Coordinates of C-alpha atoms and ligand atoms in Angstrom, one line a residue:
Chain A
M1 CA 42.9 -31.8 -154.6
S2 CA 43.6 -28.5 -153.0
V3 CA 46.1 -25.9 -152.0
I4 CA 46.2 -25.3 -148.2
I5 CA 47.8 -22.4 -146.3
F6 CA 48.9 -22.3 -142.6
A7 CA 47.3 -19.0 -141.8
E8 CA 49.2 -17.3 -138.8
T9 CA 47.9 -14.6 -136.7
R10 CA 49.3 -11.9 -134.3
D11 CA 46.9 -10.4 -131.8
Q12 CA 44.0 -12.0 -133.6
Q13 CA 45.1 -10.4 -136.9
Y14 CA 46.4 -12.2 -139.9
K15 CA 50.1 -11.5 -140.3
K16 CA 51.3 -9.8 -143.6
S17 CA 53.3 -13.1 -144.2
T18 CA 50.0 -14.9 -144.1
L19 CA 48.5 -12.7 -146.8
E20 CA 51.5 -13.4 -148.9
A21 CA 51.1 -17.1 -148.2
V22 CA 47.5 -17.0 -149.4
S23 CA 48.3 -15.0 -152.5
Y24 CA 51.0 -17.6 -153.2
G25 CA 48.4 -20.3 -152.7
K26 CA 46.0 -18.6 -155.1
E27 CA 48.8 -18.5 -157.7
V28 CA 49.7 -22.0 -157.4
A29 CA 46.0 -23.1 -157.7
Q30 CA 45.6 -21.1 -160.9
K31 CA 48.4 -23.3 -162.3
T32 CA 47.6 -26.6 -160.8
G33 CA 43.9 -26.3 -160.3
G34 CA 42.0 -26.9 -157.0
K35 CA 40.6 -25.1 -154.2
V36 CA 42.5 -22.6 -151.9
I37 CA 41.8 -23.3 -148.2
A38 CA 43.4 -21.5 -145.5
V39 CA 43.6 -23.1 -142.0
S40 CA 43.4 -20.7 -139.0
M41 CA 44.2 -21.8 -135.5
G42 CA 43.7 -20.1 -132.2
G43 CA 41.3 -17.5 -133.3
A44 CA 41.3 -14.4 -135.7
S45 CA 39.0 -11.7 -135.7
D46 CA 38.1 -11.8 -139.6
A47 CA 38.6 -15.1 -141.1
A48 CA 36.5 -14.4 -144.0
S49 CA 38.7 -11.5 -145.0
L50 CA 41.3 -14.1 -146.4
G51 CA 39.1 -14.5 -149.4
N52 CA 40.2 -11.0 -150.5
Y53 CA 43.7 -12.6 -150.9
G54 CA 42.6 -15.6 -152.8
A55 CA 41.2 -18.1 -150.2
D56 CA 38.0 -20.0 -151.3
E57 CA 37.4 -21.4 -147.9
V58 CA 38.7 -20.7 -144.4
I59 CA 38.8 -23.5 -141.9
T60 CA 39.1 -22.5 -138.4
L61 CA 40.2 -24.6 -135.3
H62 CA 39.2 -23.7 -131.9
G63 CA 40.0 -25.2 -128.5
A64 CA 42.2 -24.9 -125.4
E65 CA 44.8 -27.0 -127.3
F66 CA 45.4 -24.0 -129.6
A67 CA 45.5 -21.4 -126.9
T68 CA 49.3 -21.5 -126.9
F69 CA 51.6 -22.6 -129.8
S70 CA 52.9 -26.1 -129.6
P71 CA 54.7 -27.4 -132.8
E72 CA 53.5 -30.9 -132.2
V73 CA 49.8 -30.1 -131.6
Y74 CA 49.6 -27.5 -134.4
A75 CA 51.4 -29.7 -136.8
S76 CA 49.1 -32.6 -136.2
A77 CA 45.9 -30.7 -136.4
F78 CA 47.1 -28.8 -139.6
A79 CA 48.3 -32.1 -141.2
E80 CA 44.8 -33.7 -140.4
V81 CA 42.9 -30.9 -142.1
C82 CA 45.4 -31.3 -145.2
K83 CA 44.5 -34.9 -145.3
T84 CA 40.8 -34.4 -145.0
H85 CA 40.7 -31.9 -147.7
G86 CA 43.1 -33.6 -150.2
G87 CA 45.9 -31.1 -149.6
K88 CA 48.6 -31.5 -152.2
T89 CA 50.3 -28.2 -152.0
I90 CA 50.9 -26.9 -148.5
I91 CA 52.1 -23.3 -147.9
I92 CA 53.5 -22.2 -144.7
S93 CA 55.4 -19.0 -144.0
N94 CA 59.0 -19.3 -143.1
T95 CA 58.4 -17.5 -139.7
Y96 CA 59.9 -19.1 -136.5
S97 CA 56.4 -20.7 -135.9
G98 CA 56.2 -21.9 -139.5
K99 CA 59.7 -23.3 -139.3
S100 CA 58.6 -25.3 -136.2
I101 CA 55.8 -27.0 -137.9
S102 CA 57.0 -27.3 -141.6
G103 CA 59.3 -30.3 -141.1
R104 CA 56.7 -32.1 -138.9
V105 CA 53.8 -31.5 -141.5
A106 CA 56.1 -32.9 -144.2
V107 CA 56.7 -36.0 -142.3
L108 CA 53.1 -36.4 -141.3
L109 CA 52.0 -36.0 -145.1
Q110 CA 54.9 -38.0 -146.3
G111 CA 55.6 -35.1 -148.6
A112 CA 58.5 -33.1 -150.0
L113 CA 59.7 -30.3 -148.0
A114 CA 61.2 -26.9 -149.4
T115 CA 61.9 -24.3 -147.0
N116 CA 63.3 -20.7 -147.6
V117 CA 61.4 -20.6 -150.9
V118 CA 61.6 -17.0 -152.6
D119 CA 59.4 -17.2 -155.7
Y120 CA 56.3 -18.8 -157.3
P121 CA 56.9 -22.3 -158.5
D122 CA 57.5 -23.3 -162.2
T123 CA 55.0 -25.9 -163.2
T124 CA 55.8 -26.3 -166.8
S125 CA 57.1 -29.6 -166.3
G126 CA 57.0 -30.9 -162.8
F127 CA 57.0 -28.6 -159.8
R128 CA 60.2 -26.6 -159.3
V129 CA 60.8 -24.0 -156.7
K130 CA 63.5 -21.4 -156.1
R131 CA 65.0 -21.2 -152.6
G132 CA 67.7 -19.3 -151.1
V133 CA 70.9 -21.2 -150.1
F134 CA 74.3 -20.2 -148.7
S135 CA 72.8 -17.6 -146.5
G136 CA 71.7 -15.3 -149.5
K137 CA 74.9 -15.9 -151.5
A138 CA 72.9 -18.1 -154.0
F139 CA 69.8 -19.6 -155.0
A140 CA 68.9 -23.2 -155.9
Y141 CA 66.2 -24.6 -158.1
V142 CA 64.6 -27.7 -156.5
D143 CA 62.4 -30.2 -158.2
M144 CA 59.6 -31.3 -155.7
Q145 CA 59.0 -35.0 -156.6
S146 CA 56.4 -36.2 -154.1
D147 CA 52.7 -36.1 -154.7
V148 CA 52.4 -33.7 -151.5
K149 CA 54.6 -30.8 -151.4
V150 CA 55.2 -28.7 -148.4
I151 CA 56.6 -25.2 -149.1
A152 CA 57.8 -22.6 -146.6
I153 CA 58.0 -19.2 -148.2
T154 CA 60.3 -16.5 -147.0
P155 CA 58.4 -13.4 -145.9
N156 CA 58.5 -10.3 -148.4
S157 CA 59.2 -12.8 -151.4
V158 CA 56.0 -12.3 -153.2
E159 CA 53.4 -9.5 -153.6
I160 CA 50.2 -9.5 -151.9
K161 CA 47.3 -9.5 -154.5
T162 CA 43.8 -8.8 -153.9
H163 CA 40.7 -10.2 -155.5
G164 CA 37.8 -8.4 -153.7
T165 CA 35.9 -11.6 -152.8
S166 CA 35.1 -13.2 -149.5
A167 CA 35.8 -16.7 -148.3
S168 CA 33.3 -19.2 -146.8
V169 CA 34.3 -20.0 -143.1
S170 CA 33.7 -23.2 -141.2
A171 CA 34.9 -24.6 -138.0
H172 CA 36.7 -28.0 -137.8
Q173 CA 37.3 -30.0 -134.5
P174 CA 40.4 -32.2 -135.0
T175 CA 40.3 -35.6 -133.5
G176 CA 43.2 -37.6 -131.9
L177 CA 45.4 -34.7 -131.2
P178 CA 48.5 -35.5 -129.2
T179 CA 48.7 -33.8 -125.8
S180 CA 51.7 -31.2 -125.8
A181 CA 54.6 -32.5 -124.0
T182 CA 56.1 -29.0 -123.9
K183 CA 54.6 -26.6 -121.5
I184 CA 55.1 -22.7 -122.0
E185 CA 56.2 -21.1 -118.7
S186 CA 56.4 -17.5 -119.9
T187 CA 56.4 -15.5 -123.0
Q188 CA 57.9 -12.2 -123.6
T189 CA 57.1 -10.3 -126.8
V190 CA 58.0 -6.9 -127.8
S191 CA 54.7 -5.5 -128.7
G192 CA 54.2 -2.8 -131.3
K193 CA 57.5 -3.8 -133.0
I194 CA 57.8 -5.4 -136.3
P195 CA 59.6 -8.6 -136.2
L196 CA 62.9 -8.2 -138.2
T197 CA 62.2 -11.2 -140.5
E198 CA 58.9 -9.8 -141.6
A199 CA 59.8 -6.1 -141.7
E200 CA 59.6 -4.2 -145.1
I201 CA 62.1 -1.6 -144.0
V202 CA 65.2 -2.3 -141.9
V203 CA 67.6 0.3 -140.4
S204 CA 70.8 -1.4 -139.4
A205 CA 74.0 -0.2 -137.8
G206 CA 77.5 -1.5 -137.1
R207 CA 80.6 -0.8 -135.1
G208 CA 80.8 2.6 -136.8
M209 CA 78.1 3.7 -134.2
K210 CA 80.8 3.4 -131.5
G211 CA 78.7 2.4 -128.6
P212 CA 75.2 1.3 -127.6
E213 CA 74.6 4.8 -126.1
N214 CA 74.3 6.1 -129.8
W215 CA 71.6 3.7 -130.8
N216 CA 68.9 6.3 -130.2
M217 CA 69.7 7.8 -133.6
V218 CA 69.2 4.5 -135.2
E219 CA 66.0 3.9 -133.5
D220 CA 64.8 7.4 -134.3
L221 CA 65.5 6.8 -138.1
A222 CA 63.7 3.5 -137.9
T223 CA 60.6 5.0 -136.1
A224 CA 60.4 7.7 -138.7
L225 CA 60.5 5.1 -141.5
G226 CA 58.3 2.6 -139.8
A227 CA 61.2 0.1 -139.8
A228 CA 62.7 -2.6 -137.7
T229 CA 66.3 -2.3 -136.5
A230 CA 69.2 -4.8 -137.1
C231 CA 73.0 -4.8 -136.5
S232 CA 76.3 -6.4 -137.4
K233 CA 77.7 -9.4 -135.7
P234 CA 80.3 -7.8 -133.6
V235 CA 77.6 -5.3 -132.3
S236 CA 75.5 -8.2 -130.8
D237 CA 78.7 -9.9 -129.8
M238 CA 79.5 -7.0 -127.6
H239 CA 76.1 -7.0 -126.2
W240 CA 75.4 -3.4 -127.6
R241 CA 72.2 -4.9 -129.2
P242 CA 70.3 -8.3 -128.6
H243 CA 71.4 -11.2 -130.7
S244 CA 68.0 -11.4 -132.2
E245 CA 69.1 -8.2 -134.3
H246 CA 72.1 -9.9 -135.6
V247 CA 71.9 -10.2 -139.4
G248 CA 74.4 -12.1 -141.8
Q249 CA 75.5 -15.5 -142.6
T250 CA 75.6 -16.6 -138.8
G251 CA 72.7 -14.5 -138.0
I252 CA 69.2 -13.8 -139.5
T253 CA 68.8 -13.7 -143.2
I254 CA 66.5 -11.0 -144.3
K255 CA 64.8 -9.8 -147.4
P256 CA 63.2 -6.3 -146.7
N257 CA 62.4 -4.0 -149.5
L258 CA 64.7 -1.4 -148.1
Y259 CA 67.8 -2.0 -145.9
I260 CA 69.8 0.9 -144.7
A261 CA 73.2 0.2 -143.4
I262 CA 75.0 2.7 -141.2
G263 CA 78.6 2.3 -140.1
I264 CA 78.7 -1.3 -141.5
S265 CA 81.8 -2.2 -143.5
G266 CA 80.0 -4.8 -145.6
A267 CA 82.1 -8.0 -144.9
I268 CA 81.2 -11.0 -146.9
Q269 CA 79.4 -12.7 -144.0
H270 CA 77.2 -9.5 -143.5
L271 CA 76.4 -9.2 -147.1
A272 CA 75.4 -12.9 -147.2
G273 CA 72.3 -12.2 -144.9
V274 CA 71.1 -8.9 -146.4
S275 CA 72.0 -9.0 -150.0
S276 CA 68.5 -10.2 -151.1
S277 CA 67.1 -6.8 -150.0
K278 CA 65.4 -5.1 -152.9
V279 CA 67.2 -1.6 -152.2
I280 CA 70.3 -1.2 -150.2
V281 CA 71.4 2.2 -148.8
V282 CA 74.9 2.6 -147.3
V283 CA 76.0 5.4 -145.1
N284 CA 79.8 5.1 -144.2
K285 CA 82.5 7.6 -143.6
D286 CA 85.0 5.5 -145.7
A287 CA 84.4 5.8 -149.4
E288 CA 86.3 2.6 -149.9
A289 CA 84.0 0.6 -147.7
P290 CA 83.2 -2.6 -149.5
F291 CA 79.5 -2.2 -148.8
F292 CA 79.2 0.4 -151.4
K293 CA 79.7 -2.2 -154.0
A294 CA 76.6 -4.0 -152.8
A295 CA 74.5 -0.9 -152.6
D296 CA 72.0 0.9 -154.7
Y297 CA 72.5 4.3 -153.0
G298 CA 75.4 5.6 -151.0
I299 CA 76.3 8.4 -148.7
V300 CA 79.9 9.0 -147.7
G301 CA 79.7 10.7 -144.4
D302 CA 80.1 10.6 -140.7
A303 CA 77.1 8.8 -139.3
F304 CA 77.0 11.4 -136.3
E305 CA 76.5 14.2 -138.9
V306 CA 74.4 12.3 -141.4
L307 CA 71.8 10.5 -139.1
P308 CA 70.3 13.7 -137.5
K309 CA 69.7 15.2 -141.1
L310 CA 68.4 12.0 -142.3
I311 CA 66.0 11.6 -139.4
Q312 CA 64.8 15.2 -139.9
A313 CA 64.3 14.5 -143.7
A314 CA 62.6 11.2 -142.9
K315 CA 60.1 12.8 -140.4
A316 CA 59.4 15.6 -143.0
S317 CA 58.9 13.0 -145.8
A318 CA 56.5 11.1 -143.6
T319 CA 54.3 13.9 -143.0
S320 CA 54.5 15.4 -146.5
Chain B
M1 CA 73.0 -39.0 -119.5
K2 CA 73.4 -39.7 -123.2
V3 CA 73.2 -37.0 -125.8
L4 CA 73.3 -36.9 -129.6
V5 CA 74.7 -33.9 -131.5
C6 CA 74.1 -33.7 -135.2
M7 CA 76.7 -31.8 -137.2
S8 CA 76.8 -30.6 -140.8
V9 CA 80.0 -29.6 -142.6
V10 CA 79.8 -26.4 -144.4
P11 CA 82.1 -24.1 -146.6
D12 CA 84.0 -21.6 -144.4
T13 CA 82.1 -18.3 -144.2
T14 CA 84.4 -16.3 -146.1
T15 CA 83.9 -18.7 -149.2
K16 CA 82.9 -16.9 -152.4
I17 CA 80.3 -19.3 -153.9
T18 CA 80.6 -20.6 -157.4
F19 CA 79.0 -23.5 -159.3
T20 CA 80.3 -26.0 -161.8
N21 CA 78.9 -28.6 -164.3
S22 CA 76.6 -25.9 -165.9
D23 CA 75.6 -24.7 -162.5
T24 CA 74.2 -27.9 -161.3
S25 CA 76.9 -28.4 -158.4
F26 CA 78.6 -26.5 -156.0
N27 CA 82.3 -25.8 -156.7
T28 CA 84.3 -27.2 -153.9
Q29 CA 87.7 -26.3 -155.3
G30 CA 89.8 -24.4 -152.9
V31 CA 87.0 -24.4 -150.5
Q32 CA 87.8 -25.1 -146.8
F33 CA 85.1 -27.0 -145.0
I34 CA 84.3 -26.3 -141.4
M35 CA 81.8 -27.6 -138.7
N36 CA 78.7 -25.6 -139.1
P37 CA 78.8 -22.7 -136.5
Y38 CA 75.4 -23.5 -134.9
D39 CA 76.5 -27.1 -134.4
E40 CA 79.5 -25.8 -132.5
L41 CA 77.0 -24.2 -130.1
A42 CA 74.9 -27.4 -129.8
L43 CA 78.0 -29.5 -129.1
T44 CA 79.2 -27.3 -126.5
K45 CA 76.0 -27.1 -124.7
A46 CA 75.7 -30.8 -124.7
L47 CA 79.2 -31.1 -123.2
D48 CA 78.4 -28.5 -120.6
I49 CA 75.4 -30.6 -119.5
A50 CA 76.7 -34.1 -120.0
D51 CA 80.2 -33.8 -118.6
P52 CA 79.4 -32.9 -115.1
A53 CA 76.9 -35.7 -115.1
G54 CA 79.3 -38.2 -116.2
G55 CA 77.4 -38.6 -119.4
S56 CA 78.4 -39.2 -123.1
V57 CA 78.0 -37.0 -126.2
T58 CA 77.8 -38.6 -129.6
I59 CA 78.6 -36.5 -132.6
L60 CA 76.8 -37.7 -135.7
H61 CA 77.5 -36.6 -139.4
V62 CA 75.8 -37.7 -142.5
G63 CA 78.3 -37.5 -145.3
P64 CA 81.4 -38.8 -147.2
A65 CA 84.8 -39.3 -145.7
D66 CA 86.1 -35.6 -146.4
A67 CA 84.3 -34.5 -143.4
E68 CA 86.6 -36.3 -141.1
P69 CA 88.8 -33.3 -140.1
A70 CA 85.5 -31.5 -138.9
I71 CA 84.5 -34.7 -137.1
R72 CA 88.0 -34.7 -135.4
K73 CA 87.5 -31.2 -134.4
A74 CA 84.3 -32.2 -132.6
L75 CA 86.0 -35.0 -130.8
S76 CA 88.8 -32.5 -129.8
M77 CA 86.2 -30.2 -128.4
G78 CA 85.1 -32.9 -126.1
A79 CA 82.7 -35.3 -127.8
T80 CA 82.9 -38.9 -126.5
E81 CA 82.6 -40.7 -129.8
A82 CA 81.7 -40.1 -133.4
V83 CA 79.5 -41.6 -135.9
R84 CA 79.6 -41.0 -139.6
I85 CA 76.8 -42.3 -141.9
N86 CA 78.4 -43.0 -145.2
A87 CA 76.3 -41.3 -147.7
A88 CA 76.2 -37.9 -149.6
P89 CA 73.6 -35.9 -148.1
T90 CA 71.2 -35.0 -150.8
D91 CA 68.6 -32.9 -148.9
A92 CA 67.3 -32.3 -145.3
Q93 CA 64.6 -35.1 -145.5
F94 CA 67.3 -37.7 -146.4
V95 CA 69.6 -36.6 -143.7
A96 CA 66.9 -36.7 -141.0
E97 CA 65.9 -40.2 -142.0
Q98 CA 69.5 -41.3 -141.6
I99 CA 69.7 -39.8 -138.2
A100 CA 66.3 -41.1 -137.0
A101 CA 67.2 -44.6 -138.2
Y102 CA 70.4 -44.4 -136.1
A103 CA 68.8 -42.7 -133.1
K104 CA 65.6 -44.6 -132.7
D105 CA 66.8 -47.4 -130.4
K106 CA 69.8 -45.8 -128.8
G107 CA 67.9 -44.2 -125.7
F108 CA 69.3 -40.6 -126.1
D109 CA 68.2 -38.3 -123.4
F110 CA 68.0 -35.5 -125.9
I111 CA 69.2 -34.6 -129.4
L112 CA 70.5 -31.3 -130.5
T113 CA 70.9 -29.9 -134.0
G114 CA 72.0 -26.4 -135.3
R115 CA 69.4 -23.8 -136.1
E116 CA 70.3 -24.3 -139.6
S117 CA 73.1 -25.4 -141.8
I118 CA 74.9 -22.2 -143.2
D119 CA 75.0 -23.9 -146.8
Y120 CA 71.5 -25.2 -147.4
N121 CA 69.7 -23.1 -144.8
G122 CA 67.0 -25.5 -144.4
G123 CA 66.4 -25.2 -140.8
A124 CA 64.5 -28.3 -141.2
V125 CA 66.3 -31.2 -139.6
C126 CA 65.1 -30.5 -136.1
G127 CA 61.5 -30.5 -136.8
L128 CA 61.8 -33.5 -139.2
L129 CA 63.6 -35.5 -136.6
G130 CA 61.0 -34.6 -133.9
A131 CA 58.0 -36.0 -136.2
M132 CA 60.2 -39.2 -137.3
L133 CA 61.1 -40.1 -133.7
N134 CA 57.7 -38.9 -132.4
L135 CA 59.3 -36.4 -129.8
P136 CA 58.8 -32.9 -129.1
S137 CA 60.8 -30.5 -131.2
I138 CA 61.9 -27.1 -130.1
N139 CA 63.4 -24.7 -132.6
V140 CA 66.0 -21.9 -132.2
I141 CA 66.6 -22.3 -128.5
T142 CA 68.9 -19.7 -126.6
Q143 CA 69.0 -21.5 -123.1
L144 CA 68.9 -24.9 -122.1
G145 CA 69.0 -26.6 -118.5
V146 CA 68.3 -30.1 -117.6
S147 CA 67.2 -31.1 -114.1
G148 CA 66.1 -34.8 -113.4
Q149 CA 63.8 -35.8 -116.3
T150 CA 62.8 -32.0 -117.3
A151 CA 64.6 -29.5 -119.4
T152 CA 63.9 -25.8 -119.1
I153 CA 64.5 -24.1 -122.4
E154 CA 64.4 -20.6 -123.8
R155 CA 63.7 -20.1 -127.4
D156 CA 63.3 -17.3 -129.9
I157 CA 59.6 -16.9 -131.1
D158 CA 58.4 -14.3 -133.7
G159 CA 58.9 -11.0 -132.1
G160 CA 60.1 -12.2 -128.7
R161 CA 61.2 -15.1 -126.6
E162 CA 59.4 -17.9 -124.6
I163 CA 60.5 -20.2 -121.8
V164 CA 59.2 -23.8 -122.0
S165 CA 59.5 -26.9 -120.0
C166 CA 59.7 -30.3 -121.7
P167 CA 60.3 -33.7 -120.4
L168 CA 63.2 -35.8 -121.8
P169 CA 63.7 -37.0 -124.5
F170 CA 63.3 -34.2 -126.9
V171 CA 65.0 -32.7 -129.9
A172 CA 66.0 -29.0 -130.1
S173 CA 68.0 -26.7 -132.5
A174 CA 70.8 -24.3 -131.2
Q175 CA 70.6 -20.6 -131.7
K176 CA 73.1 -18.0 -131.1
D177 CA 73.3 -17.0 -127.5
L178 CA 73.1 -20.6 -126.3
C179 CA 76.7 -20.4 -125.3
E180 CA 80.1 -19.6 -126.5
P181 CA 81.7 -22.2 -128.6
R182 CA 84.4 -24.4 -127.1
I183 CA 87.8 -24.1 -128.5
P184 CA 89.8 -27.3 -128.5
N185 CA 92.7 -27.4 -126.4
M186 CA 96.0 -29.3 -126.8
R187 CA 94.9 -32.2 -124.5
G188 CA 91.7 -32.4 -126.3
I189 CA 93.3 -32.6 -129.6
M190 CA 95.7 -35.4 -128.4
A191 CA 92.7 -37.3 -126.9
A192 CA 90.7 -37.0 -130.1
R193 CA 93.3 -39.0 -132.0
T194 CA 92.3 -42.3 -130.1
K195 CA 88.4 -41.7 -129.9
P196 CA 86.3 -44.1 -131.7
L197 CA 84.9 -43.0 -135.0
Q198 CA 82.4 -45.6 -136.2
I199 CA 81.4 -45.6 -140.0
I200 CA 78.0 -47.0 -140.7
E201 CA 76.1 -47.4 -144.1
P202 CA 73.0 -45.5 -144.8
V203 CA 69.4 -47.0 -144.8
S204 CA 67.7 -46.5 -148.1
G205 CA 65.6 -43.2 -147.9
A206 CA 62.9 -41.6 -149.9
N207 CA 63.9 -39.3 -152.7
H208 CA 61.5 -36.2 -152.2
V209 CA 63.4 -33.5 -153.8
N210 CA 66.2 -33.0 -156.4
Y211 CA 68.5 -30.0 -156.6
S212 CA 68.5 -29.4 -160.3
K213 CA 70.3 -26.0 -160.7
F214 CA 71.9 -23.1 -158.9
E215 CA 72.2 -19.6 -159.6
L216 CA 74.0 -16.4 -158.3
P217 CA 72.1 -13.3 -157.4
Q218 CA 71.8 -10.5 -160.0
P219 CA 74.7 -8.2 -159.5
K220 CA 73.8 -4.7 -158.6
Q221 CA 73.6 -2.1 -161.2
G222 CA 76.1 0.2 -159.5
V223 CA 75.7 2.6 -156.6
R224 CA 74.4 6.0 -156.9
M225 CA 76.1 8.5 -154.5
I226 CA 74.3 11.2 -152.8
S227 CA 75.8 14.1 -151.0
A228 CA 76.1 14.0 -147.3
E229 CA 74.7 17.5 -147.2
N230 CA 71.5 16.5 -148.8
P231 CA 69.8 13.5 -147.2
E232 CA 66.4 15.0 -148.6
E233 CA 67.6 13.8 -151.9
L234 CA 67.9 10.3 -150.7
L235 CA 64.4 10.3 -149.2
H236 CA 63.1 11.7 -152.4
L237 CA 64.7 9.0 -154.6
L238 CA 63.7 6.2 -152.2
R239 CA 60.0 7.5 -152.4
N240 CA 59.8 8.3 -156.1
E241 CA 62.5 6.2 -158.0
A242 CA 62.9 3.1 -155.9
K243 CA 59.3 3.3 -154.4
V244 CA 60.2 1.6 -151.3
I245 CA 59.0 4.1 -148.8
Ligands
FAD1 C1 82.5 -17.3 -138.7 C2 82.1 -15.9 -139.0 C3 80.9 -15.5 -139.2 C4 80.4 -14.2 -139.2 N1 79.1 -14.0 -139.4 C5 78.8 -12.7 -139.4 C6 77.4 -12.4 -139.6 O1 76.4 -13.2 -139.7 N2 77.0 -10.9 -139.7 C7 78.0 -10.0 -139.6 O2 77.4 -8.8 -139.7 N3 79.2 -10.3 -139.5 C8 79.7 -11.6 -139.6 N4 80.9 -11.8 -139.3 C9 81.8 -10.7 -139.1 C10 82.3 -9.9 -140.2 O3 83.6 -10.6 -140.9 C11 82.7 -8.5 -139.9 O4 83.7 -8.6 -139.0 C12 81.7 -7.8 -139.3 O5 80.5 -7.8 -140.2 C13 82.0 -6.3 -139.2 O6 81.1 -5.5 -138.6 P1 81.0 -4.0 -138.7 O7 80.8 -3.7 -140.2 O8 79.9 -3.5 -137.8 O9 82.2 -3.5 -138.2 P2 83.7 -3.0 -138.9 O10 84.1 -4.0 -139.8 O11 84.5 -2.5 -137.7 O12 83.1 -1.6 -139.7 C14 82.7 -0.5 -139.2 C15 82.5 0.4 -140.4 O13 81.8 1.6 -139.8 C16 82.6 2.6 -140.5 N5 82.6 3.9 -139.6 C17 83.4 4.1 -138.6 N6 82.9 5.2 -137.9 C18 81.9 5.7 -138.7 C19 81.3 7.0 -138.5 N7 81.4 7.8 -137.6 N8 80.4 7.2 -139.5 C20 80.1 6.4 -140.5 N9 80.7 5.3 -140.7 C21 81.7 4.8 -139.8 C22 83.9 2.2 -140.8 O14 84.4 2.9 -142.2 C23 83.7 0.6 -141.2 O15 83.3 0.6 -142.6 C24 81.4 -13.2 -139.3 C25 82.8 -13.5 -139.1 C26 83.2 -14.9 -138.9 C27 84.6 -15.1 -138.9
AMP2 N1 74.7 -34.0 -143.2 C1 74.3 -33.9 -141.9 N2 74.7 -34.7 -140.9 C2 74.2 -34.5 -139.7 N3 73.5 -33.5 -139.3 C3 73.2 -32.6 -140.2 C4 73.5 -32.7 -141.5 N4 72.9 -31.7 -142.2 C5 72.2 -30.9 -141.1 N5 72.4 -31.4 -140.0 C6 71.9 -30.9 -138.8 O1 70.8 -30.2 -139.0 C7 71.0 -28.9 -138.7 C8 70.1 -28.1 -139.6 O2 70.3 -28.2 -140.9 P1 69.4 -27.9 -142.1 O3 68.1 -28.2 -141.9 O4 70.2 -28.5 -143.3 O5 69.5 -26.2 -142.1 C9 72.3 -28.7 -138.7 O6 72.7 -27.6 -137.9 C10 72.8 -30.0 -138.1 O7 72.7 -30.1 -136.7

């Protein structure tokens, strides 16, 4: 019996969400017993380092099949390792890649699936997880009843814990992999930018910014804070910003430590996607804007006056 | 060209969420149910591809009879026929099993779902279906074109986008940007009245998970206002009080 983690990398480095997933796996193993095994595909520069976050073993899978991400191939190879090593609790990050494989892995292992999980499980009787539902407007407690449990955890949901240990690393050559039917023609990634769903700090702006030409201020503040940028739905509908930045009920649901909303009114559909943020700051010129009711800190003021001062203060704060 | 579009029916986005029966079930009182917004995109795209090819688009919903207004809406948008599998959808795995059992021998050229349902936010049905039907599954797609037996697809990936090609058949999930949702016109609404709606009984499925309880987020303690003249104070509080920077 073991806890198995799908370890994702970006540029050969483990993602922060992977470290969270390993920490989660360690916590589960402390409750249910068993080894913590991380499975690393497509190459990572320092596999043994996952030991520090709680992995006992790291299994690496190499080969041309893993050079690009294919949900069928990755899910099959990962499920095979899970079977070989008696994986009972399977932890995957709820990133785009994680979401692409979690359903397939659950089917291959005939396990129960819970996505969008936001907290450690309660194992006092059975195995109960907490997941976000209604786009952040509520949570559900779900009893996972099958022997094998596939859990996809939302980035930024649990703290990373370190143990100061190192993991043993071994290579595995999967057999009987499907050949990928899909072929990647081209990939376009924004390098050096933190993906919105994984960001700890998000600076977001709405229609109050008046036009796309004013977004340099939003970006400057984000840069000063090391944040990702987001926007309200009308802003992406009008193509002021790409749709991938649209947060809310019909956009992305995010859960950063800090969400700064500038010139956003705080409509129920917007709040749905961001209300799980740990701390919310609202800047709005209208003191009656509904967003203030959902905020921890607020500034009533014109964004065009407040932002330059805020950027300056953030820059000064970063260097102090 | 035969296309299947899977539709979930969800509370209207303005719904204030509450629960009943000691927080064990969602309170549907006074709630208006709508077609899941992402499924509108999936259906629109399916129609844009199938219509010029003289193909058909089947809209499929797993759920009880109260979903029929939403199913009629899908038909009025242009779907050729509708199928309702008469079962209460308990979770994504149950739903996917029902859809897979229906679709497995129908010869669909491709199957579209939404990126996620805006109520249960599983984002799971596309991948589950792919594995159950042994088809490629492509999540969060923002462009789709079919030429002959091959589809060209753009999809969101972590921190960017990717273009993939994929042979038919496949399963994919619709993301914003795929298209603008079609608005039903008068002719569509009239035509929908006579389009076939087939009701079939569910197959027995595994019961992997059980929703035992719901909870609303903790309300905020109240907002602390800071003068617009003094943003340094905000930074100070974020660093020393909230400890988030
Ligand atoms: C089906 C459906 C789904 C939806 N899904 C989403 C969703 O997922 N995400 C989402 O965001 N919205 C969603 N919406 C839209 C939502 O209802 C709101 O219309 C939207 O969030 C408003 O965006 P906004 O706050 O940027 O613009 P507005 O409502 O126009 O608000 C602009 C705000 O900026 C302030 N402002 C103006 N000028 C300044 C200035 N100079 N300085 C400071 N403040 C200023 C104003 O006081 C106002 O509060 C959805 C709507 C529907 C019907
Ligand atoms: N009850 C249902 N009937 C048919 N399709 C569904 C149902 N529930 C979900 N789906 C499809 O699966 C997608 C993703 O749903 P989910 O995995 O619940 O987030 C939806 O956008 C629909 O296309």
